[in-house]
C-alpha cells in the first residue's frame, strides 16, 4: 500500500495552528507571526517531510517562477550558449527555465506558445522568427503576458528586445575581405532569411553590392551543399552568414579538393566555440552570445516586476575575430 501523501492539513495539525497560518509561513510571510509559531510550523514540516504542492502554491502566490524560452534549433551551439546565459540569470532569481525547441517548425512554435500560456509561465523569451506577430498578439499581448524578443525577431515597438549590431557585422565581414584584395565574393544564406540575417546582408552589400548570393539552410549540411555552387562561380572568398554554414563549407570544399584559405577565404558569423577547433581556425564576426542571453533575462525580469514601464530595445556590439581561414588574394 502506498504511503499517504502528507498535506498542509497534517502540518497544521502537528504544529497546532491553522492551515492559513501554515500557508502564510511556508510562502515566506512569516514576519506576521511570533518566532515560536514559525519554529513550530517549520519543525512540523521537517518532521513530516512535507513538500508544498506546486500548483496549489502557484494559486496562492499567483506566480509560477517559470520562464518559457522558445528557440528554433537547439542543435546550433549559438542557441545552447544563449540559453546558458538566460538560465544563469534566471537561476539566481529562483526562476526555472522551460526550454522549447521548435525545430524551425512554425506550427510547433505556435503550439508551444499556447501550451506555455496554459501552464501559466510568468514570461516568455522568443528567440525564434517564425512565430508570427499575429500569434504573439493573440496569445501574449491580448492576455497582457510579459515577453521579450531577441536575435531573429523584430520588436516592432510593442515589446522589449535585445539585438546585436547585424548591420555592422555584415559590413565588418565585407571590409575584411576587401582589405585582403578579394573582388569576387559569394555569400551563403537561407532563401527565406530572418530580419537579422537580412540586416547582415545589407551591411555586407555596402562593401560588395554585387556579391553572388548562394542559398542554403542554416546548417552544416546547408554549407556542404552550397560548396558545390561556389566552385561553379569565380568567387575567391565566401561569407557564411553563420558559423554552422561555414563548417559545412569546410567539408564541401575539401570534398572538391579545394583548400582554405589557399583556394577560398571563408569568414563566418557568431564565434561559437567550435571556430577554434576546426583547421584552419575560422575567422568570424563575434556576437556576445552569452551576454545576449543574460541581458535578455534581466530585461524580462524587470518587465515582470514593472509591467507598465516603457519598452526597451538594446543593441549589443559585434567584432571581427581574425584567425586563419582568410588570406590575402595572391
Coordinates of C-alpha atoms in Angstrom, one line a residue:
X1 CA 0.0 0.0 0.0
X2 CA 1.3 3.5 -0.9
X3 CA 2.2 5.9 1.8
X4 CA -0.5 8.6 2.2
X5 CA 0.6 11.9 0.8
X6 CA 1.4 14.4 3.5
X7 CA -0.8 17.6 3.2
X8 CA -0.8 21.1 4.6
X9 CA -3.6 19.9 6.9
X10 CA -1.2 17.4 8.5
X11 CA 1.4 20.1 9.1
X12 CA -1.3 22.4 10.7
X13 CA -2.5 19.6 13.0
X14 CA 1.0 18.6 14.1
X15 CA 2.0 22.3 14.8
X16 CA -1.3 23.2 16.4
X17 CA -2.1 26.2 14.2
X18 CA -4.5 26.9 11.4
X19 CA -4.0 25.9 7.7
X20 CA -3.9 29.6 6.8
X21 CA -1.1 30.2 9.2
X22 CA 1.0 27.3 7.8
X23 CA 0.3 28.5 4.3
X24 CA 1.5 32.1 5.1
X25 CA 4.6 30.9 6.9
X26 CA 5.6 28.4 4.2
X27 CA 5.1 31.1 1.5
X28 CA 7.6 33.4 3.1
X29 CA 5.1 35.7 5.1
X30 CA 6.5 34.6 8.5
X31 CA 7.1 38.2 9.7
X32 CA 3.4 38.4 10.8
X33 CA 3.8 35.6 13.3
X34 CA 5.8 35.0 16.5
X35 CA 9.2 33.2 16.2
X36 CA 7.8 30.4 18.4
X37 CA 4.9 29.8 15.9
X38 CA 7.2 29.9 12.9
X39 CA 9.6 27.5 14.6
X40 CA 6.7 25.1 15.4
X41 CA 5.5 25.1 11.7
X42 CA 9.0 24.6 10.3
X43 CA 9.6 21.8 12.8
X44 CA 6.3 20.0 11.8
X45 CA 7.2 20.5 8.1
X46 CA 10.6 18.8 8.7
X47 CA 9.3 16.0 10.9
X48 CA 6.6 15.1 8.3
X49 CA 8.9 15.6 5.3
X50 CA 6.2 17.8 3.8
X51 CA 6.7 19.3 0.3
X52 CA 4.3 22.0 -0.8
X53 CA 2.1 21.2 -3.8
X54 CA 3.5 23.3 -6.7
X55 CA 0.1 24.0 -8.3
X56 CA -1.6 24.9 -5.0
X57 CA 1.3 27.1 -4.1
X58 CA 1.0 28.8 -7.5
X59 CA -2.7 29.6 -6.9
X60 CA -1.7 31.3 -3.6
X61 CA 1.3 33.2 -5.0
X62 CA -0.1 33.9 -8.5
X63 CA 3.3 33.2 -9.9
X64 CA 4.9 30.0 -11.3
X65 CA 8.5 31.3 -11.1
X66 CA 8.9 29.8 -14.6
X67 CA 10.0 31.4 -17.9
X68 CA 9.3 29.8 -21.3
X69 CA 12.2 30.1 -23.8
X70 CA 11.5 29.3 -27.4
X71 CA 14.4 28.6 -29.7
X72 CA 14.4 27.5 -33.4
X73 CA 17.2 24.9 -33.3
X74 CA 18.9 23.8 -30.1
X75 CA 21.5 21.7 -32.1
X76 CA 23.0 25.1 -33.2
X77 CA 25.6 25.9 -30.5
X78 CA 24.6 29.6 -30.8
X79 CA 21.3 28.8 -29.1
X80 CA 22.7 26.5 -26.4
X81 CA 25.2 29.2 -25.4
X82 CA 22.3 31.8 -25.5
X83 CA 20.2 29.6 -23.2
X84 CA 23.0 29.2 -20.8
X85 CA 23.2 33.0 -20.4
X86 CA 19.4 33.2 -19.9
X87 CA 19.4 30.2 -17.4
X88 CA 22.2 31.6 -15.3
X89 CA 20.4 34.8 -14.6
X90 CA 17.0 33.2 -14.0
X91 CA 18.5 30.5 -11.7
X92 CA 20.0 33.2 -9.4
X93 CA 16.5 34.7 -9.1
X94 CA 14.9 31.3 -8.4
X95 CA 13.2 31.0 -11.7
X96 CA 13.0 27.8 -13.7
X97 CA 13.7 27.8 -17.5
X98 CA 11.3 25.8 -19.6
X99 CA 13.0 25.3 -22.9
X100 CA 11.0 24.6 -26.1
X101 CA 13.0 23.6 -29.2
X102 CA 10.8 24.3 -32.3
X103 CA 12.9 22.6 -35.0
X104 CA 12.3 25.6 -37.3
X105 CA 8.6 24.5 -37.5
X106 CA 6.1 27.3 -37.4
X107 CA 3.2 25.2 -36.2
X108 CA 5.3 23.7 -33.4
X109 CA 6.3 27.2 -32.3
X110 CA 2.7 28.4 -32.1
X111 CA 1.6 25.3 -30.3
X112 CA 4.4 25.8 -27.7
X113 CA 3.4 29.4 -27.2
X114 CA -0.2 28.4 -26.4
X115 CA 0.9 25.5 -24.2
X116 CA 3.2 27.7 -22.2
X117 CA 0.4 30.1 -21.7
X118 CA -1.9 27.3 -20.4
X119 CA 0.8 26.3 -18.0
X120 CA 0.9 29.8 -16.6
X121 CA 4.6 30.7 -17.1
X122 CA 5.4 34.2 -15.8
X123 CA 7.2 35.4 -19.0
X124 CA 8.4 34.4 -22.4
X125 CA 11.7 34.7 -24.3
X126 CA 11.2 34.3 -28.0
X127 CA 14.4 33.7 -29.9
X128 CA 12.6 32.4 -33.0
X129 CA 11.5 34.4 -36.0
X130 CA 8.8 32.0 -37.3
X131 CA 6.3 32.9 -34.6
X132 CA 4.1 35.5 -36.3
X133 CA 3.3 38.8 -34.8
X134 CA -0.4 37.6 -35.1
X135 CA 0.3 34.6 -32.8
X136 CA 2.1 36.9 -30.3
X137 CA -0.8 39.3 -30.4
X138 CA -3.4 36.6 -29.8
X139 CA -1.6 34.6 -27.3
X140 CA 0.6 37.1 -25.3
X141 CA -0.4 40.7 -25.9
X142 CA -4.2 40.0 -25.5
X143 CA -3.5 38.3 -22.2
X144 CA -1.0 41.0 -21.1
X145 CA 1.7 38.5 -20.6
X146 CA 5.3 39.7 -20.3
X147 CA 7.6 38.7 -23.2
X148 CA 10.8 39.7 -24.9
X149 CA 12.1 39.1 -28.4
X150 CA 15.7 38.7 -29.4
X151 CA 18.1 38.0 -32.2
X152 CA 15.9 37.0 -35.1
X153 CA 12.6 38.8 -34.4
X154 CA 11.9 42.5 -34.8
X155 CA 10.2 44.0 -31.8
X156 CA 8.3 46.5 -33.9
X157 CA 7.7 48.7 -31.0
X158 CA 5.4 46.5 -28.9
X159 CA 7.8 44.5 -26.8
X160 CA 11.3 44.7 -25.2
X161 CA 14.0 43.5 -27.4
X162 CA 17.7 42.7 -27.3
X163 CA 19.5 42.7 -30.6
X164 CA 23.1 42.7 -31.9
X165 CA 24.5 45.1 -34.4
X166 CA 24.0 42.9 -37.5
X167 CA 24.5 45.7 -40.0
X168 CA 28.0 46.5 -38.6
X169 CA 28.7 42.7 -38.5
X170 CA 27.9 42.3 -42.2
X171 CA 29.9 45.4 -43.1
X172 CA 32.9 44.3 -41.0
X173 CA 32.9 40.9 -42.9
X174 CA 32.9 42.8 -46.2
X175 CA 35.6 45.3 -45.2
X176 CA 37.9 42.4 -44.0
X177 CA 37.6 40.5 -47.3
X178 CA 38.0 43.8 -49.3
X179 CA 41.2 44.6 -47.3
X180 CA 42.6 41.2 -48.3
X181 CA 42.1 42.1 -52.0
X182 CA 39.1 39.9 -52.8
X183 CA 36.9 41.4 -55.6
X184 CA 34.6 38.5 -56.4
X185 CA 32.9 37.2 -53.3
X186 CA 29.9 34.8 -52.5
X187 CA 27.6 35.0 -49.6
X188 CA 25.7 31.9 -48.3
X189 CA 22.4 32.5 -46.6
X190 CA 18.9 31.0 -46.3
X191 CA 16.4 31.9 -49.0
X192 CA 13.7 32.9 -46.5
X193 CA 16.1 35.0 -44.4
X194 CA 15.1 36.3 -40.9
X195 CA 15.3 40.1 -40.2
X196 CA 18.7 39.9 -38.5
X197 CA 20.2 38.0 -41.4
X198 CA 18.7 40.4 -44.0
X199 CA 20.4 43.2 -42.0
X200 CA 23.8 41.4 -42.1
X201 CA 23.3 41.1 -45.9
X202 CA 22.6 44.8 -46.2
X203 CA 25.8 45.6 -44.3
X204 CA 27.9 43.3 -46.4
X205 CA 26.4 44.7 -49.7
X206 CA 27.6 48.2 -48.6
X207 CA 31.0 46.8 -49.5
X208 CA 30.1 44.2 -52.1
X209 CA 26.8 45.3 -53.9
X210 CA 27.4 42.6 -56.5
X211 CA 28.1 39.7 -54.1
X212 CA 27.0 36.3 -55.5
X213 CA 24.1 35.0 -53.3
X214 CA 24.0 31.3 -52.8
X215 CA 21.1 29.9 -50.8
X216 CA 21.3 27.1 -48.2
X217 CA 19.8 26.1 -44.9
X218 CA 21.4 27.5 -41.7
X219 CA 23.1 24.1 -41.0
X220 CA 26.4 22.3 -41.7
X221 CA 24.7 20.3 -44.4
X222 CA 23.4 23.6 -45.9
X223 CA 27.0 24.8 -46.1
X224 CA 28.3 21.5 -47.5
X225 CA 25.8 21.6 -50.4
X226 CA 26.5 25.4 -51.0
X227 CA 30.1 24.5 -51.6
X228 CA 29.1 22.7 -54.9
X229 CA 27.6 26.0 -56.1
X230 CA 30.5 28.1 -55.0
X231 CA 33.1 26.2 -57.1
X232 CA 30.9 27.0 -60.2
X233 CA 31.5 30.7 -59.6
X234 CA 34.6 32.9 -60.0
X235 CA 34.4 33.9 -56.3
X236 CA 37.7 33.8 -54.3
X237 CA 36.1 34.4 -50.9
X238 CA 32.9 33.3 -49.1
X239 CA 30.9 35.0 -46.3
X240 CA 28.9 32.3 -44.5
X241 CA 26.0 34.0 -42.7
X242 CA 26.6 31.8 -39.6
X243 CA 29.4 29.6 -38.4
X244 CA 27.4 26.3 -38.8
X245 CA 27.3 27.1 -42.6
X246 CA 31.0 27.8 -42.6
X247 CA 31.8 24.4 -41.1
X248 CA 29.7 22.7 -43.8
X249 CA 31.7 24.7 -46.4
X250 CA 34.9 23.3 -45.0
X251 CA 33.7 19.8 -45.7
X252 CA 32.1 20.6 -49.0
X253 CA 35.2 22.4 -50.3
X254 CA 37.5 19.6 -49.1
X255 CA 35.4 17.1 -50.9
X256 CA 36.0 19.1 -54.1
X257 CA 39.8 19.1 -53.4
X258 CA 39.8 22.8 -52.6
X259 CA 41.8 24.3 -49.7
X260 CA 41.0 27.1 -47.2
X261 CA 42.4 29.8 -47.4
X262 CA 44.6 29.0 -50.4
X263 CA 41.7 28.5 -52.8
X264 CA 38.9 30.2 -50.9
X265 CA 38.9 32.6 -47.9
X266 CA 36.0 31.8 -45.6
X267 CA 34.5 34.1 -42.9
X268 CA 31.7 33.1 -40.6
X269 CA 29.4 34.8 -38.2
X270 CA 28.6 34.1 -34.4
X271 CA 32.0 33.0 -33.0
X272 CA 30.7 29.7 -31.4
X273 CA 33.4 27.6 -29.6
X274 CA 34.0 25.3 -32.5
X275 CA 35.6 28.1 -34.5
X276 CA 38.9 27.4 -32.7
X277 CA 38.7 23.6 -33.1
X278 CA 38.5 23.4 -36.9
X279 CA 41.5 23.6 -39.2
X280 CA 42.2 26.3 -40.2
X281 CA 40.6 28.1 -37.3
X282 CA 37.7 30.2 -38.5
X283 CA 37.8 33.9 -39.0
X284 CA 34.3 35.2 -37.9
X285 CA 32.2 38.0 -36.6
X286 CA 31.7 37.5 -32.9
X287 CA 28.4 38.1 -31.3
X288 CA 28.4 38.4 -27.5
X289 CA 26.1 35.3 -27.3
X290 CA 26.3 34.6 -23.5
X291 CA 25.8 38.3 -22.7
X292 CA 22.8 38.4 -25.2
X293 CA 21.1 35.7 -23.1
X294 CA 22.0 37.4 -19.8
X295 CA 20.7 40.8 -20.9
X296 CA 17.5 39.3 -22.2
X297 CA 16.8 37.5 -19.0
X298 CA 17.4 40.6 -16.9
X299 CA 15.2 42.8 -19.1
X300 CA 12.3 40.2 -18.9
X301 CA 12.6 40.1 -15.1
X302 CA 12.4 43.9 -15.0
X303 CA 9.3 43.7 -17.2
X304 CA 7.6 41.2 -14.9
X305 CA 8.3 43.4 -11.9
X306 CA 7.3 46.7 -13.7
X307 CA 4.7 45.8 -16.4
X308 CA 3.9 49.5 -17.2
X309 CA 7.5 50.7 -17.9
X310 CA 8.5 52.0 -21.3
X311 CA 9.5 49.4 -24.0
X312 CA 13.3 49.0 -24.2
X313 CA 15.4 47.9 -27.1
X314 CA 19.1 47.2 -26.5
X315 CA 21.7 46.6 -29.2
X316 CA 24.9 44.8 -28.3
X317 CA 28.1 45.4 -30.4
X318 CA 29.9 42.8 -32.6
X319 CA 33.6 42.4 -33.5
X320 CA 35.8 40.8 -36.1
X321 CA 37.9 37.9 -34.9
X322 CA 40.8 37.3 -37.3
X323 CA 42.0 33.7 -37.4
X324 CA 43.4 31.6 -40.3
X325 CA 40.6 30.9 -42.7
X326 CA 41.0 34.2 -44.6
X327 CA 44.1 35.3 -46.5
X328 CA 45.4 37.9 -49.0
X329 CA 44.4 37.2 -52.6
X330 CA 47.6 36.3 -54.4

